[in-house]
Amino acid sequence: MSKSNKLTKKERRAATREKMQALREQERKRAKRNRLIAGGIVALVLVISLVAIIKIVGAHKEENYTGTARAAELQNVTKDYGIPFGKDGKAIAAQEGLPQVGIYADYMCSHCIVLHHEAKEAYKEHENAGDVQLIQHPVATMRTEFSELGAAAVFYVATYAPDNFGDFNDALFAKSYDIMSEKSEPPSAEEIARIAAKAGVPKDVAADLPASITSEAWKKVVAESNKVFSDHNYKGTPTITVNGEEISGWSKVGMPEFLKQVAALKK
């Protein structure tokens, strides 16, 4: 006969109560553990939600470029709508006594995009050396929205944030490269303002950029730049000039080597 059969009825009841108590204690601990886990999950969800809200609010603030249109009173722009580069890519007045290399480019022209991508370091080298005066002529010969907005934007930044012109121009061409590579879509005026802000353009200047470049006054600036291009009978972009004369042989040696040859003219 087993030991359990030797227990009295009272002892069996006591053993049953102990087992029930042990089960209730296990259930209590399990419920407590589940509450803690559930509480942790709720807390984690709240943290994730809070972070998401912060990001959404931040993004909303970042997209809020509700400034006003500034006057199209161009600064650091030549009479034929060129923007001269100075040291560190700053937009400056044209410098005398230097060979002048003009670059007529459209931000939606694939050849212009590739040219800038391949030559941007050479541009910086000669800008900082001061042996060549690089002058960018923004045009919208492709007649796309980004062609026109991009051209207006660089005239605007050259005028109101000249110290940031080179970085903004590089960033805009980087966006163009992504578009060409089908990694991105053409930006809106507000997206161009965000590009400008990330390139260091002051907040107040970036805030007024969308209203400015979509205004009739700045559209007219781009139209006048296009007219200069047309009046010279230039056929396509990029068009490269040296001291105002169109040069066709630069592509045979590549822009970096071509700039070295032009720089030698100063010596």
Tab-separated table of C-alpha atoms in Angstrom:
chain	number	residue	atom	x	y	z
A	1	MET	CA	0.000	0.000	0.000
A	2	SER	CA	1.384	3.457	-0.968
A	3	LYS	CA	2.220	6.136	1.519
A	4	SER	CA	-0.600	8.357	0.250
A	5	ASN	CA	-3.115	5.666	1.207
A	6	LYS	CA	-1.783	5.741	4.780
A	7	LEU	CA	-2.688	9.459	5.119
A	8	THR	CA	-5.736	10.283	7.081
A	9	LYS	CA	-8.602	12.183	5.541
A	10	LYS	CA	-7.529	15.316	7.451
A	11	GLU	CA	-3.956	15.002	6.225
A	12	ARG	CA	-5.094	14.539	2.637
A	13	ARG	CA	-7.169	17.741	2.882
A	14	ALA	CA	-4.197	19.588	4.320
A	15	ALA	CA	-1.980	18.347	1.481
A	16	THR	CA	-4.570	19.410	-1.064
A	17	ARG	CA	-4.752	22.862	0.506
A	18	GLU	CA	-0.954	23.177	0.312
A	19	LYS	CA	-0.961	22.210	-3.339
A	20	MET	CA	-3.740	24.695	-4.066
A	21	GLN	CA	-1.883	27.382	-2.190
A	22	ALA	CA	1.270	26.619	-4.135
A	23	LEU	CA	-0.660	26.776	-7.415
A	24	ARG	CA	-2.250	30.073	-6.381
A	25	GLU	CA	1.201	31.462	-5.527
A	26	GLN	CA	2.545	30.343	-8.895
A	27	GLU	CA	-0.424	31.947	-10.626
A	28	ARG	CA	0.089	35.158	-8.636
A	29	LYS	CA	3.753	35.301	-9.663
A	30	ARG	CA	2.885	34.500	-13.277
A	31	ALA	CA	0.246	37.248	-13.344
A	32	LYS	CA	2.694	39.714	-11.779
A	33	ARG	CA	5.356	38.770	-14.319
A	34	ASN	CA	2.870	39.197	-17.172
A	35	ARG	CA	1.839	42.607	-15.808
A	36	LEU	CA	5.484	43.675	-15.710
A	37	ILE	CA	6.047	42.447	-19.246
A	38	ALA	CA	2.869	44.134	-20.453
A	39	GLY	CA	3.863	47.328	-18.672
A	40	GLY	CA	7.280	47.214	-20.303
A	41	ILE	CA	5.735	46.707	-23.732
A	42	VAL	CA	3.351	49.622	-23.176
A	43	ALA	CA	6.259	51.809	-22.049
A	44	LEU	CA	8.298	50.778	-25.097
A	45	VAL	CA	5.358	51.518	-27.410
A	46	LEU	CA	4.935	54.931	-25.771
A	47	VAL	CA	8.634	55.714	-26.239
A	48	ILE	CA	8.534	54.630	-29.886
A	49	SER	CA	5.360	56.659	-30.436
A	50	LEU	CA	6.922	59.699	-28.772
A	51	VAL	CA	10.022	59.433	-30.966
A	52	ALA	CA	7.809	59.098	-34.052
A	53	ILE	CA	5.786	62.153	-33.021
A	54	ILE	CA	8.958	64.159	-32.456
A	55	LYS	CA	10.251	63.158	-35.885
A	56	ILE	CA	6.936	64.031	-37.533
A	57	VAL	CA	6.789	67.393	-35.786
A	58	GLY	CA	10.435	68.018	-36.659
A	59	ALA	CA	9.837	67.103	-40.278
A	60	HIS	CA	6.807	69.373	-40.351
A	61	LYS	CA	8.871	72.258	-39.022
A	62	GLU	CA	11.634	71.486	-41.524
A	63	GLU	CA	9.152	71.656	-44.388
A	64	ASN	CA	7.719	74.967	-43.251
A	65	TYR	CA	9.284	77.425	-45.702
A	66	THR	CA	6.562	80.030	-45.771
A	67	GLY	CA	8.700	83.089	-46.332
A	68	THR	CA	8.196	85.983	-48.704
A	69	ALA	CA	9.612	86.689	-52.139
A	70	ARG	CA	12.775	88.807	-52.095
A	71	ALA	CA	13.646	91.376	-54.717
A	72	ALA	CA	15.518	90.063	-57.756
A	73	GLU	CA	18.257	92.659	-57.365
A	74	LEU	CA	21.176	90.494	-58.402
A	75	GLN	CA	24.515	90.597	-56.645
A	76	ASN	CA	27.702	88.731	-57.607
A	77	VAL	CA	26.243	88.167	-61.076
A	78	THR	CA	27.814	89.462	-64.293
A	79	LYS	CA	25.937	91.397	-66.958
A	80	ASP	CA	25.657	88.246	-69.061
A	81	TYR	CA	24.209	86.293	-66.102
A	82	GLY	CA	27.304	84.485	-64.948
A	83	ILE	CA	28.169	83.788	-61.308
A	84	PRO	CA	31.927	84.042	-60.646
A	85	PHE	CA	33.462	81.658	-58.113
A	86	GLY	CA	35.993	82.825	-55.573
A	87	LYS	CA	37.980	81.032	-52.896
A	88	ASP	CA	36.033	78.313	-51.058
A	89	GLY	CA	33.320	78.491	-53.681
A	90	LYS	CA	32.033	81.897	-52.665
A	91	ALA	CA	30.076	83.904	-55.213
A	92	ILE	CA	32.052	87.081	-55.917
A	93	ALA	CA	32.379	89.900	-58.416
A	94	ALA	CA	34.366	89.010	-61.535
A	95	GLN	CA	38.132	89.348	-61.114
A	96	GLU	CA	40.241	91.030	-63.751
A	97	GLY	CA	43.544	89.630	-64.930
A	98	LEU	CA	42.540	85.984	-64.778
A	99	PRO	CA	41.605	83.595	-67.599
A	100	GLN	CA	37.828	83.287	-67.397
A	101	VAL	CA	36.201	79.915	-67.946
A	102	GLY	CA	32.449	80.120	-68.435
A	103	ILE	CA	30.267	77.059	-67.826
A	104	TYR	CA	26.730	77.179	-69.231
A	105	ALA	CA	24.805	74.403	-67.507
A	106	ASP	CA	21.283	73.153	-66.849
A	107	TYR	CA	20.582	71.103	-63.703
A	108	MET	CA	18.597	68.563	-65.728
A	109	CYS	CA	21.204	68.178	-68.486
A	110	SER	CA	22.844	64.754	-68.095
A	111	HIS	CA	26.134	65.885	-69.684
A	112	CYS	CA	26.251	68.902	-67.353
A	113	ILE	CA	25.639	66.647	-64.354
A	114	VAL	CA	28.415	64.235	-65.349
A	115	LEU	CA	30.777	67.140	-66.060
A	116	HIS	CA	30.249	68.628	-62.608
A	117	HIS	CA	30.543	65.235	-60.936
A	118	GLU	CA	33.893	64.595	-62.612
A	119	ALA	CA	35.319	68.118	-62.391
A	120	LYS	CA	34.090	69.521	-59.062
A	121	GLU	CA	37.366	68.812	-57.244
A	122	ALA	CA	39.342	70.436	-60.056
A	123	TYR	CA	37.037	73.452	-59.819
A	124	LYS	CA	37.800	73.796	-56.110
A	125	GLU	CA	41.519	73.426	-56.713
A	126	HIS	CA	41.606	76.325	-59.186
A	127	GLU	CA	39.166	78.454	-57.191
A	128	ASN	CA	41.443	78.256	-54.160
A	129	ALA	CA	44.630	78.638	-56.230
A	130	GLY	CA	43.215	81.777	-57.832
A	131	ASP	CA	44.705	80.962	-61.233
A	132	VAL	CA	41.419	80.638	-63.150
A	133	GLN	CA	38.185	82.589	-62.811
A	134	LEU	CA	35.379	80.035	-63.051
A	135	ILE	CA	32.022	81.526	-63.954
A	136	GLN	CA	28.837	79.494	-63.909
A	137	HIS	CA	26.000	80.511	-66.206
A	138	PRO	CA	22.778	78.861	-64.977
A	139	VAL	CA	20.321	78.266	-67.823
A	140	ALA	CA	17.089	76.312	-68.264
A	141	THR	CA	17.494	75.059	-71.799
A	142	MET	CA	15.890	71.711	-70.930
A	143	ARG	CA	12.691	73.588	-70.065
A	144	THR	CA	11.851	71.352	-67.103
A	145	GLU	CA	10.519	72.690	-63.809
A	146	PHE	CA	13.712	71.783	-61.972
A	147	SER	CA	15.800	73.415	-64.726
A	148	GLU	CA	14.026	76.701	-64.057
A	149	LEU	CA	13.777	76.397	-60.273
A	150	GLY	CA	17.419	75.303	-59.979
A	151	ALA	CA	18.670	78.188	-62.109
A	152	ALA	CA	16.583	80.705	-60.164
A	153	ALA	CA	17.801	79.215	-56.875
A	154	VAL	CA	21.506	79.618	-57.653
A	155	PHE	CA	20.994	83.230	-58.726
A	156	TYR	CA	19.077	83.753	-55.479
A	157	VAL	CA	21.737	82.146	-53.270
A	158	ALA	CA	24.552	83.974	-55.079
A	159	THR	CA	22.733	87.209	-54.243
A	160	TYR	CA	21.593	86.586	-50.672
A	161	ALA	CA	24.012	83.931	-49.354
A	162	PRO	CA	27.179	84.255	-51.478
A	163	ASP	CA	29.426	82.540	-48.918
A	164	ASN	CA	27.371	79.341	-49.305
A	165	PHE	CA	27.095	79.420	-53.083
A	166	GLY	CA	29.662	76.718	-53.888
A	167	ASP	CA	28.328	74.243	-51.339
A	168	PHE	CA	24.766	74.841	-52.503
A	169	ASN	CA	25.740	74.423	-56.139
A	170	ASP	CA	27.480	71.116	-55.321
A	171	ALA	CA	24.450	69.931	-53.349
A	172	LEU	CA	22.093	70.844	-56.173
A	173	PHE	CA	24.211	68.947	-58.693
A	174	ALA	CA	24.345	65.994	-56.268
A	175	LYS	CA	20.548	66.009	-56.321
A	176	SER	CA	20.675	66.143	-60.115
A	177	TYR	CA	23.017	63.136	-60.120
A	178	ASP	CA	20.531	61.173	-57.998
A	179	ILE	CA	17.722	62.117	-60.378
A	180	MET	CA	19.782	61.007	-63.369
A	181	SER	CA	20.583	57.739	-61.553
A	182	GLU	CA	16.843	57.293	-60.876
A	183	LYS	CA	17.455	57.392	-57.129
A	184	SER	CA	15.350	60.498	-56.638
A	185	GLU	CA	12.643	62.678	-58.155
A	186	PRO	CA	13.084	66.331	-59.211
A	187	PRO	CA	12.698	68.538	-56.132
A	188	SER	CA	9.999	71.090	-55.465
A	189	ALA	CA	10.821	74.670	-54.471
A	190	GLU	CA	10.522	73.742	-50.782
A	191	GLU	CA	12.803	70.735	-51.245
A	192	ILE	CA	15.370	73.005	-52.899
A	193	ALA	CA	15.105	75.231	-49.818
A	194	ARG	CA	15.897	72.222	-47.617
A	195	ILE	CA	18.908	71.439	-49.804
A	196	ALA	CA	20.016	75.045	-49.370
A	197	ALA	CA	19.600	74.913	-45.594
A	198	LYS	CA	21.653	71.701	-45.367
A	199	ALA	CA	24.345	73.384	-47.483
A	200	GLY	CA	24.647	76.113	-44.847
A	201	VAL	CA	22.418	78.805	-46.333
A	202	PRO	CA	21.075	80.927	-43.425
A	203	LYS	CA	17.586	80.002	-42.224
A	204	ASP	CA	15.979	83.298	-43.153
A	205	VAL	CA	17.400	83.113	-46.684
A	206	ALA	CA	16.290	79.488	-47.079
A	207	ALA	CA	12.832	80.344	-45.730
A	208	ASP	CA	12.325	82.982	-48.439
A	209	LEU	CA	13.751	80.816	-51.232
A	210	PRO	CA	10.551	79.021	-52.379
A	211	ALA	CA	8.468	82.191	-52.599
A	212	SER	CA	11.317	83.951	-54.392
A	213	ILE	CA	12.238	81.392	-57.057
A	214	THR	CA	8.593	80.802	-57.974
A	215	SER	CA	7.914	84.532	-58.317
A	216	GLU	CA	7.700	86.251	-61.694
A	217	ALA	CA	10.713	88.444	-60.903
A	218	TRP	CA	13.081	85.488	-60.482
A	219	LYS	CA	11.535	83.600	-63.387
A	220	LYS	CA	12.396	86.641	-65.489
A	221	VAL	CA	16.048	86.387	-64.379
A	222	VAL	CA	16.176	82.828	-65.714
A	223	ALA	CA	14.461	83.897	-68.929
A	224	GLU	CA	17.080	86.626	-69.431
A	225	SER	CA	19.874	84.117	-68.839
A	226	ASN	CA	18.309	81.838	-71.451
A	227	LYS	CA	18.136	84.763	-73.856
A	228	VAL	CA	21.871	85.447	-73.461
A	229	PHE	CA	22.549	81.792	-74.243
A	230	SER	CA	20.315	81.956	-77.324
A	231	ASP	CA	21.741	85.290	-78.508
A	232	HIS	CA	25.218	83.742	-78.552
A	233	ASN	CA	23.868	80.942	-80.764
A	234	TYR	CA	25.067	78.305	-78.353
A	235	LYS	CA	23.506	74.995	-79.310
A	236	GLY	CA	23.462	72.931	-76.142
A	237	THR	CA	24.727	72.407	-72.635
A	238	PRO	CA	27.293	72.215	-71.303
A	239	THR	CA	28.832	75.044	-73.300
A	240	ILE	CA	32.334	76.087	-72.217
A	241	THR	CA	33.894	79.447	-72.974
A	242	VAL	CA	37.313	80.963	-72.347
A	243	ASN	CA	37.358	84.740	-72.071
A	244	GLY	CA	33.941	84.829	-73.727
A	245	GLU	CA	34.797	82.593	-76.695
A	246	GLU	CA	33.213	79.159	-77.076
A	247	ILE	CA	35.702	76.281	-76.839
A	248	SER	CA	34.919	72.893	-78.334
A	249	GLY	CA	38.099	70.907	-77.642
A	250	TRP	CA	37.922	70.806	-73.855
A	251	SER	CA	36.106	67.457	-73.784
A	252	LYS	CA	38.973	65.710	-75.605
A	253	VAL	CA	41.298	66.123	-72.640
A	254	GLY	CA	38.679	66.361	-69.883
A	255	MET	CA	37.876	69.396	-67.771
A	256	PRO	CA	40.573	68.900	-65.072
A	257	GLU	CA	43.372	68.823	-67.667
A	258	PHE	CA	41.734	71.600	-69.669
A	259	LEU	CA	41.697	73.881	-66.610
A	260	LYS	CA	45.424	73.243	-66.081
A	261	GLN	CA	46.054	74.360	-69.653
A	262	VAL	CA	43.952	77.475	-69.161
A	263	ALA	CA	45.687	78.271	-65.866
A	264	ALA	CA	49.022	78.176	-67.711
A	265	LEU	CA	47.822	81.121	-69.817
A	266	LYS	CA	48.127	83.343	-66.757
A	267	LYS	CA	51.806	82.499	-66.250
